PDB file of C-alpha atoms in Angstrom:
ATOM      1  CA  MET A  14      47.853  32.164  -2.578  1.00  0.00           C
ATOM      2  CA  VAL A  15      45.490  32.021  -0.138  1.00  0.00           C
ATOM      3  CA  GLN A  16      43.103  28.739  -1.319  1.00  0.00           C
ATOM      4  CA  LYS A  17      39.615  29.237  -0.087  1.00  0.00           C
ATOM      5  CA  LYS A  18      36.897  28.059   1.977  1.00  0.00           C
ATOM      6  CA  GLU A  19      34.207  25.480   0.116  1.00  0.00           C
ATOM      7  CA  LYS A  20      31.182  27.050   1.586  1.00  0.00           C
ATOM      8  CA  ARG A  21      29.038  23.928   2.964  1.00  0.00           C
ATOM      9  CA  PRO A  22      25.398  24.484   2.345  1.00  0.00           C
ATOM     10  CA  ARG A  23      22.646  25.131   5.479  1.00  0.00           C
ATOM     11  CA  GLY A  24      21.084  22.419   7.811  1.00  0.00           C
ATOM     12  CA  ARG A  25      21.527  19.193   6.816  1.00  0.00           C
ATOM     13  CA  PRO A  26      23.134  17.230   3.855  1.00  0.00           C
ATOM     14  CA  ARG A  27      20.984  15.965   2.407  1.00  0.00           C
ATOM     15  CA  ALA A  28      20.863  12.219   3.215  1.00  0.00           C
ATOM     16  CA  TYR A  29      17.895  10.120   4.192  1.00  0.00           C
ATOM     17  CA  ASP A  30      15.811   8.129   3.207  1.00  0.00           C
ATOM     18  CA  PRO A  31      12.560   9.292   1.197  1.00  0.00           C
ATOM     19  CA  GLU A  32      10.577   6.110   1.943  1.00  0.00           C
ATOM     20  CA  THR A  33      12.071   6.254   5.794  1.00  0.00           C
ATOM     21  CA  ALA A  34      11.436  10.037   6.017  1.00  0.00           C
ATOM     22  CA  LEU A  35       7.794   9.888   4.442  1.00  0.00           C
ATOM     23  CA  ALA A  36       6.859   6.834   6.507  1.00  0.00           C
ATOM     24  CA  ARG A  37       7.821   8.919   9.741  1.00  0.00           C
ATOM     25  CA  ALA A  38       5.569  11.907   9.122  1.00  0.00           C
ATOM     26  CA  THR A  39       3.012  10.232   7.662  1.00  0.00           C
ATOM     27  CA  ASP A  40       2.462   7.996  12.056  1.00  0.00           C
ATOM     28  CA  ALA A  41       3.021  11.540  12.573  1.00  0.00           C
ATOM     29  CA  PHE A  42      -0.409  12.648  11.369  1.00  0.00           C
ATOM     30  CA  TRP A  43      -2.480   9.207  11.791  1.00  0.00           C
ATOM     31  CA  ARG A  44      -1.890   9.711  15.289  1.00  0.00           C
ATOM     32  CA  ALA A  45      -1.686  14.091  15.957  1.00  0.00           C
ATOM     33  CA  GLY A  46      -3.408  15.121  12.525  1.00  0.00           C
ATOM     34  CA  PHE A  47      -2.764  16.761  10.586  1.00  0.00           C
ATOM     35  CA  SER A  48      -3.628  20.752  12.728  1.00  0.00           C
ATOM     36  CA  GLY A  49      -2.405  18.223  15.507  1.00  0.00           C
ATOM     37  CA  THR A  50       1.487  17.571  14.058  1.00  0.00           C
ATOM     38  CA  SER A  51       3.935  21.190  14.069  1.00  0.00           C
ATOM     39  CA  LEU A  52       6.299  21.286  11.516  1.00  0.00           C
ATOM     40  CA  ASP A  53       8.955  20.819  15.047  1.00  0.00           C
ATOM     41  CA  ASP A  54       6.875  16.784  15.585  1.00  0.00           C
ATOM     42  CA  LEU A  55       7.629  16.545  11.983  1.00  0.00           C
ATOM     43  CA  SER A  56      10.800  18.043  12.236  1.00  0.00           C
ATOM     44  CA  ALA A  57      11.446  14.563  14.796  1.00  0.00           C
ATOM     45  CA  ALA A  58      10.013  12.602  14.098  1.00  0.00           C
ATOM     46  CA  MET A  59      11.354  13.026  10.907  1.00  0.00           C
ATOM     47  CA  ASP A  60      14.742  12.960  12.008  1.00  0.00           C
ATOM     48  CA  MET A  61      15.069  16.389   9.945  1.00  0.00           C
ATOM     49  CA  ASN A  62      15.490  20.104  10.477  1.00  0.00           C
ATOM     50  CA  ARG A  63      13.729  22.282   9.081  1.00  0.00           C
ATOM     51  CA  PRO A  64      15.108  23.530   5.825  1.00  0.00           C
ATOM     52  CA  SER A  65      15.970  20.479   5.134  1.00  0.00           C
ATOM     53  CA  LEU A  66      12.208  19.181   5.053  1.00  0.00           C
ATOM     54  CA  TYR A  67      10.875  22.676   3.129  1.00  0.00           C
ATOM     55  CA  GLY A  68      14.034  21.331   0.446  1.00  0.00           C
ATOM     56  CA  ALA A  69      12.627  17.963   0.276  1.00  0.00           C
ATOM     57  CA  PHE A  70       9.097  18.018   0.370  1.00  0.00           C
ATOM     58  CA  GLY A  71       7.687  20.880   0.136  1.00  0.00           C
ATOM     59  CA  ASP A  72       5.398  22.772   3.888  1.00  0.00           C
ATOM     60  CA  LYS A  73       3.383  20.833   5.914  1.00  0.00           C
ATOM     61  CA  ARG A  74       0.765  21.039   4.347  1.00  0.00           C
ATOM     62  CA  ALA A  75       2.834  19.556   0.081  1.00  0.00           C
ATOM     63  CA  LEU A  76       4.551  16.600   3.357  1.00  0.00           C
ATOM     64  CA  TYR A  77       0.853  15.305   4.833  1.00  0.00           C
ATOM     65  CA  LEU A  78      -0.389  15.397   0.343  1.00  0.00           C
ATOM     66  CA  ALA A  79       2.057  13.561   0.064  1.00  0.00           C
ATOM     67  CA  ALA A  80       2.028  10.958   2.914  1.00  0.00           C
ATOM     68  CA  MET A  81      -1.592  10.116   1.853  1.00  0.00           C
ATOM     69  CA  ASP A  82      -1.021   9.309  -1.513  1.00  0.00           C
ATOM     70  CA  ARG A  83       1.819   6.406  -0.438  1.00  0.00           C
ATOM     71  CA  TYR A  84      -0.970   5.524   2.331  1.00  0.00           C
ATOM     72  CA  ILE A  85      -3.477   5.262   0.120  1.00  0.00           C
ATOM     73  CA  GLU A  86      -1.322   3.125  -2.941  1.00  0.00           C
ATOM     74  CA  ARG A  87       1.493   1.152   0.195  1.00  0.00           C
ATOM     75  CA  GLY A  88      -3.298   0.001   1.064  1.00  0.00           C
ATOM     76  CA  ARG A  89      -3.991  -0.819  -3.391  1.00  0.00           C
ATOM     77  CA  GLN A  90      -0.761  -2.853  -3.258  1.00  0.00           C
ATOM     78  CA  GLY A  91      -1.719  -4.462   0.186  1.00  0.00           C
ATOM     79  CA  MET A  92      -5.241  -4.759  -1.460  1.00  0.00           C
ATOM     80  CA  ARG A  93      -4.590  -5.935  -4.037  1.00  0.00           C
ATOM     81  CA  ALA A  94      -2.105  -8.846  -2.928  1.00  0.00           C
ATOM     82  CA  ALA A  95      -5.123 -10.339  -0.426  1.00  0.00           C
ATOM     83  CA  LEU A  96      -7.052 -10.543  -3.374  1.00  0.00           C
ATOM     84  CA  ASP A  97      -5.396 -12.441  -4.865  1.00  0.00           C
ATOM     85  CA  GLU A  98      -8.598 -14.420  -7.615  1.00  0.00           C
ATOM     86  CA  ALA A  99      -6.394 -17.577  -6.046  1.00  0.00           C
ATOM     87  CA  VAL A 100      -7.402 -17.860  -3.337  1.00  0.00           C
ATOM     88  CA  PRO A 101     -11.333 -18.280  -2.171  1.00  0.00           C
ATOM     89  CA  LEU A 102     -12.858 -14.880  -2.289  1.00  0.00           C
ATOM     90  CA  ALA A 103     -14.071 -15.433   1.328  1.00  0.00           C
ATOM     91  CA  ASP A 104     -10.623 -15.837   2.787  1.00  0.00           C
ATOM     92  CA  GLY A 105      -9.199 -12.815   0.816  1.00  0.00           C
ATOM     93  CA  LEU A 106     -11.604 -11.042   2.353  1.00  0.00           C
ATOM     94  CA  ARG A 107     -10.712 -11.795   5.784  1.00  0.00           C
ATOM     95  CA  ARG A 108      -6.956 -11.512   4.415  1.00  0.00           C
ATOM     96  CA  VAL A 109      -7.914  -7.511   3.819  1.00  0.00           C
ATOM     97  CA  TYR A 110     -10.088  -7.017   7.517  1.00  0.00           C
ATOM     98  CA  GLU A 111      -7.343  -8.689   8.852  1.00  0.00           C
ATOM     99  CA  LEU A 112      -4.334  -7.090   7.340  1.00  0.00           C
ATOM    100  CA  ALA A 113      -6.347  -3.297   7.854  1.00  0.00           C
ATOM    101  CA  LEU A 114      -6.760  -4.406  11.715  1.00  0.00           C
ATOM    102  CA  ALA A 115      -3.011  -4.797  12.192  1.00  0.00           C
ATOM    103  CA  MET A 116      -2.440  -1.680  10.299  1.00  0.00           C
ATOM    104  CA  TYR A 117      -5.355  -0.366  13.277  1.00  0.00           C
ATOM    105  CA  PHE A 118      -3.904  -2.003  15.633  1.00  0.00           C
ATOM    106  CA  PRO A 119      -0.190  -1.733  15.830  1.00  0.00           C
ATOM    107  CA  GLN A 120       1.331  -4.187  18.155  1.00  0.00           C
ATOM    108  CA  GLY A 121       1.966  -2.589  21.486  1.00  0.00           C
ATOM    109  CA  ASP A 122       1.194   0.643  21.236  1.00  0.00           C
ATOM    110  CA  VAL A 123      -2.583   2.263  21.473  1.00  0.00           C
ATOM    111  CA  ALA A 124      -5.222   1.744  18.635  1.00  0.00           C
ATOM    112  CA  LEU A 125      -4.872   4.561  15.572  1.00  0.00           C
ATOM    113  CA  GLY A 126      -7.255   3.708  13.016  1.00  0.00           C
ATOM    114  CA  CYS A 127      -7.684   4.587   9.470  1.00  0.00           C
ATOM    115  CA  PHE A 128      -4.691   7.022   8.400  1.00  0.00           C
ATOM    116  CA  LEU A 129      -7.562   8.097   5.289  1.00  0.00           C
ATOM    117  CA  VAL A 130     -10.492   8.002   7.658  1.00  0.00           C
ATOM    118  CA  GLY A 131      -8.988   9.583  11.090  1.00  0.00           C
ATOM    119  CA  THR A 132      -7.324  12.573   9.810  1.00  0.00           C
ATOM    120  CA  ALA A 133      -8.237  13.537   5.863  1.00  0.00           C
ATOM    121  CA  ALA A 134     -11.821  13.384   6.937  1.00  0.00           C
ATOM    122  CA  THR A 135     -11.656  16.488   8.857  1.00  0.00           C
ATOM    123  CA  GLU A 136      -9.333  18.375   7.066  1.00  0.00           C
ATOM    124  CA  SER A 137     -11.239  17.501   3.625  1.00  0.00           C
ATOM    125  CA  VAL A 138     -14.165  20.029   5.210  1.00  0.00           C
ATOM    126  CA  ALA A 139     -11.604  23.143   4.530  1.00  0.00           C
ATOM    127  CA  ASP A 140      -8.667  21.504   1.670  1.00  0.00           C
ATOM    128  CA  ASP A 141      -9.859  20.459  -1.930  1.00  0.00           C
ATOM    129  CA  GLU A 142      -7.634  19.154  -1.967  1.00  0.00           C
ATOM    130  CA  VAL A 143      -8.440  16.473   0.643  1.00  0.00           C
ATOM    131  CA  ARG A 144     -11.262  16.103   0.089  1.00  0.00           C
ATOM    132  CA  ARG A 145     -10.160  14.618  -3.749  1.00  0.00           C
ATOM    133  CA  LYS A 146      -7.278  13.015  -2.284  1.00  0.00           C
ATOM    134  CA  LEU A 147     -10.028  10.545   0.080  1.00  0.00           C
ATOM    135  CA  GLY A 148     -12.046  10.549  -2.373  1.00  0.00           C
ATOM    136  CA  GLU A 149      -9.328   9.157  -4.934  1.00  0.00           C
ATOM    137  CA  GLY A 150      -8.387   6.735  -2.139  1.00  0.00           C
ATOM    138  CA  LEU A 151     -11.795   5.621  -0.600  1.00  0.00           C
ATOM    139  CA  ARG A 152     -12.404   4.740  -4.509  1.00  0.00           C
ATOM    140  CA  THR A 153      -9.822   2.622  -5.556  1.00  0.00           C
ATOM    141  CA  PHE A 154     -10.606   0.559  -2.555  1.00  0.00           C
ATOM    142  CA  ASP A 155     -13.571   0.236  -4.186  1.00  0.00           C
ATOM    143  CA  ARG A 156     -12.617  -0.322  -7.149  1.00  0.00           C
ATOM    144  CA  ALA A 157     -10.213  -3.120  -6.227  1.00  0.00           C
ATOM    145  CA  PHE A 158     -13.224  -5.159  -4.091  1.00  0.00           C
ATOM    146  CA  GLU A 159     -15.748  -4.412  -7.260  1.00  0.00           C
ATOM    147  CA  MET A 160     -12.499  -6.334  -9.678  1.00  0.00           C
ATOM    148  CA  ARG A 161     -12.193  -9.227  -7.277  1.00  0.00           C
ATOM    149  CA  LEU A 162     -16.526  -9.791  -6.919  1.00  0.00           C
ATOM    150  CA  ARG A 163     -16.787  -9.414 -10.821  1.00  0.00           C
ATOM    151  CA  ALA A 164     -13.836 -12.407 -11.588  1.00  0.00           C
ATOM    152  CA  ALA A 165     -16.077 -14.744  -8.002  1.00  0.00           C
ATOM    153  CA  GLN A 166     -18.827 -14.323 -10.229  1.00  0.00           C
ATOM    154  CA  ARG A 167     -17.340 -15.105 -13.824  1.00  0.00           C
ATOM    155  CA  GLN A 168     -15.946 -17.857 -11.530  1.00  0.00           C
ATOM    156  CA  GLY A 169     -19.256 -19.523 -10.502  1.00  0.00           C
ATOM    157  CA  GLU A 170     -18.329 -17.594  -6.383  1.00  0.00           C
ATOM    158  CA  LEU A 171     -20.966 -15.655  -6.307  1.00  0.00           C
ATOM    159  CA  ASP A 172     -24.819 -15.852  -8.176  1.00  0.00           C
ATOM    160  CA  ALA A 173     -25.105 -14.032 -11.020  1.00  0.00           C
ATOM    161  CA  ASP A 174     -27.803 -12.027 -10.539  1.00  0.00           C
ATOM    162  CA  ALA A 175     -25.569  -9.976  -7.441  1.00  0.00           C
ATOM    163  CA  ASP A 176     -23.786  -6.651  -8.046  1.00  0.00           C
ATOM    164  CA  PRO A 177     -19.904  -5.762  -7.755  1.00  0.00           C
ATOM    165  CA  VAL A 178     -20.314  -2.657  -7.477  1.00  0.00           C
ATOM    166  CA  ALA A 179     -22.901  -2.441  -4.274  1.00  0.00           C
ATOM    167  CA  LEU A 180     -21.307  -5.585  -2.469  1.00  0.00           C
ATOM    168  CA  ALA A 181     -17.493  -3.544  -3.042  1.00  0.00           C
ATOM    169  CA  ARG A 182     -18.772  -0.097  -1.612  1.00  0.00           C
ATOM    170  CA  LEU A 183     -20.284  -2.945   1.083  1.00  0.00           C
ATOM    171  CA  ALA A 184     -17.226  -4.817   1.287  1.00  0.00           C
ATOM    172  CA  SER A 185     -15.087  -0.984   2.378  1.00  0.00           C
ATOM    173  CA  ALA A 186     -17.761  -0.491   4.403  1.00  0.00           C
ATOM    174  CA  ILE A 187     -16.509  -2.716   6.063  1.00  0.00           C
ATOM    175  CA  LEU A 188     -13.111  -1.374   6.579  1.00  0.00           C
ATOM    176  CA  HIS A 189     -14.880   2.583   7.349  1.00  0.00           C
ATOM    177  CA  THR A 190     -16.487   0.559  10.382  1.00  0.00           C
ATOM    178  CA  LEU A 191     -13.809  -0.571  11.478  1.00  0.00           C
ATOM    179  CA  ALA A 192     -11.484   1.602  11.571  1.00  0.00           C
ATOM    180  CA  LEU A 193     -13.802   3.781  13.343  1.00  0.00           C
ATOM    181  CA  ARG A 194     -14.383   1.513  15.750  1.00  0.00           C
ATOM    182  CA  SER A 195     -11.066   0.960  16.262  1.00  0.00           C
ATOM    183  CA  ARG A 196      -9.981   4.290  17.690  1.00  0.00           C
ATOM    184  CA  ALA A 197     -13.570   4.111  20.335  1.00  0.00           C
ATOM    185  CA  GLY A 198     -12.093   1.574  21.573  1.00  0.00           C
ATOM    186  CA  ASP A 199     -13.253  -2.511  20.540  1.00  0.00           C
ATOM    187  CA  SER A 200     -11.476  -4.611  20.696  1.00  0.00           C
ATOM    188  CA  PRO A 201      -9.932  -6.684  17.677  1.00  0.00           C
ATOM    189  CA  ALA A 202     -12.474  -9.645  19.105  1.00  0.00           C
ATOM    190  CA  SER A 203     -15.025  -8.298  18.570  1.00  0.00           C
ATOM    191  CA  LEU A 204     -13.939  -6.491  14.948  1.00  0.00           C
ATOM    192  CA  ARG A 205     -13.514  -9.646  13.666  1.00  0.00           C
ATOM    193  CA  ALA A 206     -16.940 -11.136  14.553  1.00  0.00           C
ATOM    194  CA  THR A 207     -17.603  -8.447  12.839  1.00  0.00           C
ATOM    195  CA  ALA A 208     -15.988  -8.202   9.560  1.00  0.00           C
ATOM    196  CA  GLU A 209     -17.428 -12.352   9.394  1.00  0.00           C
ATOM    197  CA  ALA A 210     -20.706 -11.359   9.148  1.00  0.00           C
ATOM    198  CA  GLY A 211     -19.706  -9.144   6.285  1.00  0.00           C
ATOM    199  CA  ILE A 212     -17.966 -11.188   3.766  1.00  0.00           C
ATOM    200  CA  ARG A 213     -20.498 -14.770   5.202  1.00  0.00           C
ATOM    201  CA  LEU A 214     -23.710 -11.447   3.762  1.00  0.00           C
ATOM    202  CA  ILE A 215     -21.051 -10.567   0.511  1.00  0.00           C
ATOM    203  CA  CYS A 216     -20.272 -14.050   0.034  1.00  0.00           C
ATOM    204  CA  GLY A 217     -23.974 -15.413  -0.139  1.00  0.00           C
ATOM    205  CA  ARG A 218     -24.277 -19.532  -0.146  1.00  0.00           C
ATOM    206  CA  PRO A 219     -21.458 -21.512   0.060  1.00  0.00           C
ATOM    207  CA  PRO A 220     -20.791 -23.009  -3.180  1.00  0.00           C
ATOM    208  CA  GLU A 221     -22.114 -25.914  -3.014  1.00  0.00           C
ATOM    209  CA  LYS A 222     -25.666 -24.837  -2.175  1.00  0.00           C
ATOM    210  CA  ARG A 223     -25.940 -22.702  -4.984  1.00  0.00           C
ATOM    211  CA  THR A 224     -24.911 -25.716  -6.937  1.00  0.00           C
ATOM    212  CA  ARG A 225     -26.881 -27.534  -5.853  1.00  0.00           C
ATOM    213  CA  ARG A 226     -29.766 -26.048  -5.663  1.00  0.00           C
ATOM    214  CA  GLN A 227     -29.662 -25.349  -9.326  1.00  0.00           C
ATOM    215  CA  SER A 228     -28.622 -28.120 -10.672  1.00  0.00           C
TER     216      SER A 228
END
């Protein structure tokens, strides 16, 4: 009796870690943008051949959209932890900006800036889905700031007549400035000074000064 040889699947087996592979793809897109990142670049970065890459993530565009989702979700989680209501508002904002700068300036590497601002802003001109995800991502960060600002208002850290929605957009605008200027060559020290000026503007007078004035 002749034994039939078991057919081996073509391409690389699906023995990979999806999170690691997606993180590597994100890094590749982050450095060169969507258009500047080839399938060969992605295959090398993810240590996956093309058939396995397609089988796991779909085409290049689908992989990029998944990278956007990953970046936005990780950003949301990081902001939620940094803006813990147990931490004073100014310190929470400072923690968010420090987390951002750590991402924008990888240790021992060139400044990358923000993944969304640096890549999706360009692609959104011609791709409706990228534009939609970009808008959702920015609004996600706005809402994270707004929730903390409303809590600060309830706790007396902000004046009662402060506008949490407008201040949240201002807090996000500081993030965008840090992202753009990091890629433009500004130093981390100068960007920290910018963030500190923004924090003072958002928080206004220290709580003790507000209390004395109102008493």
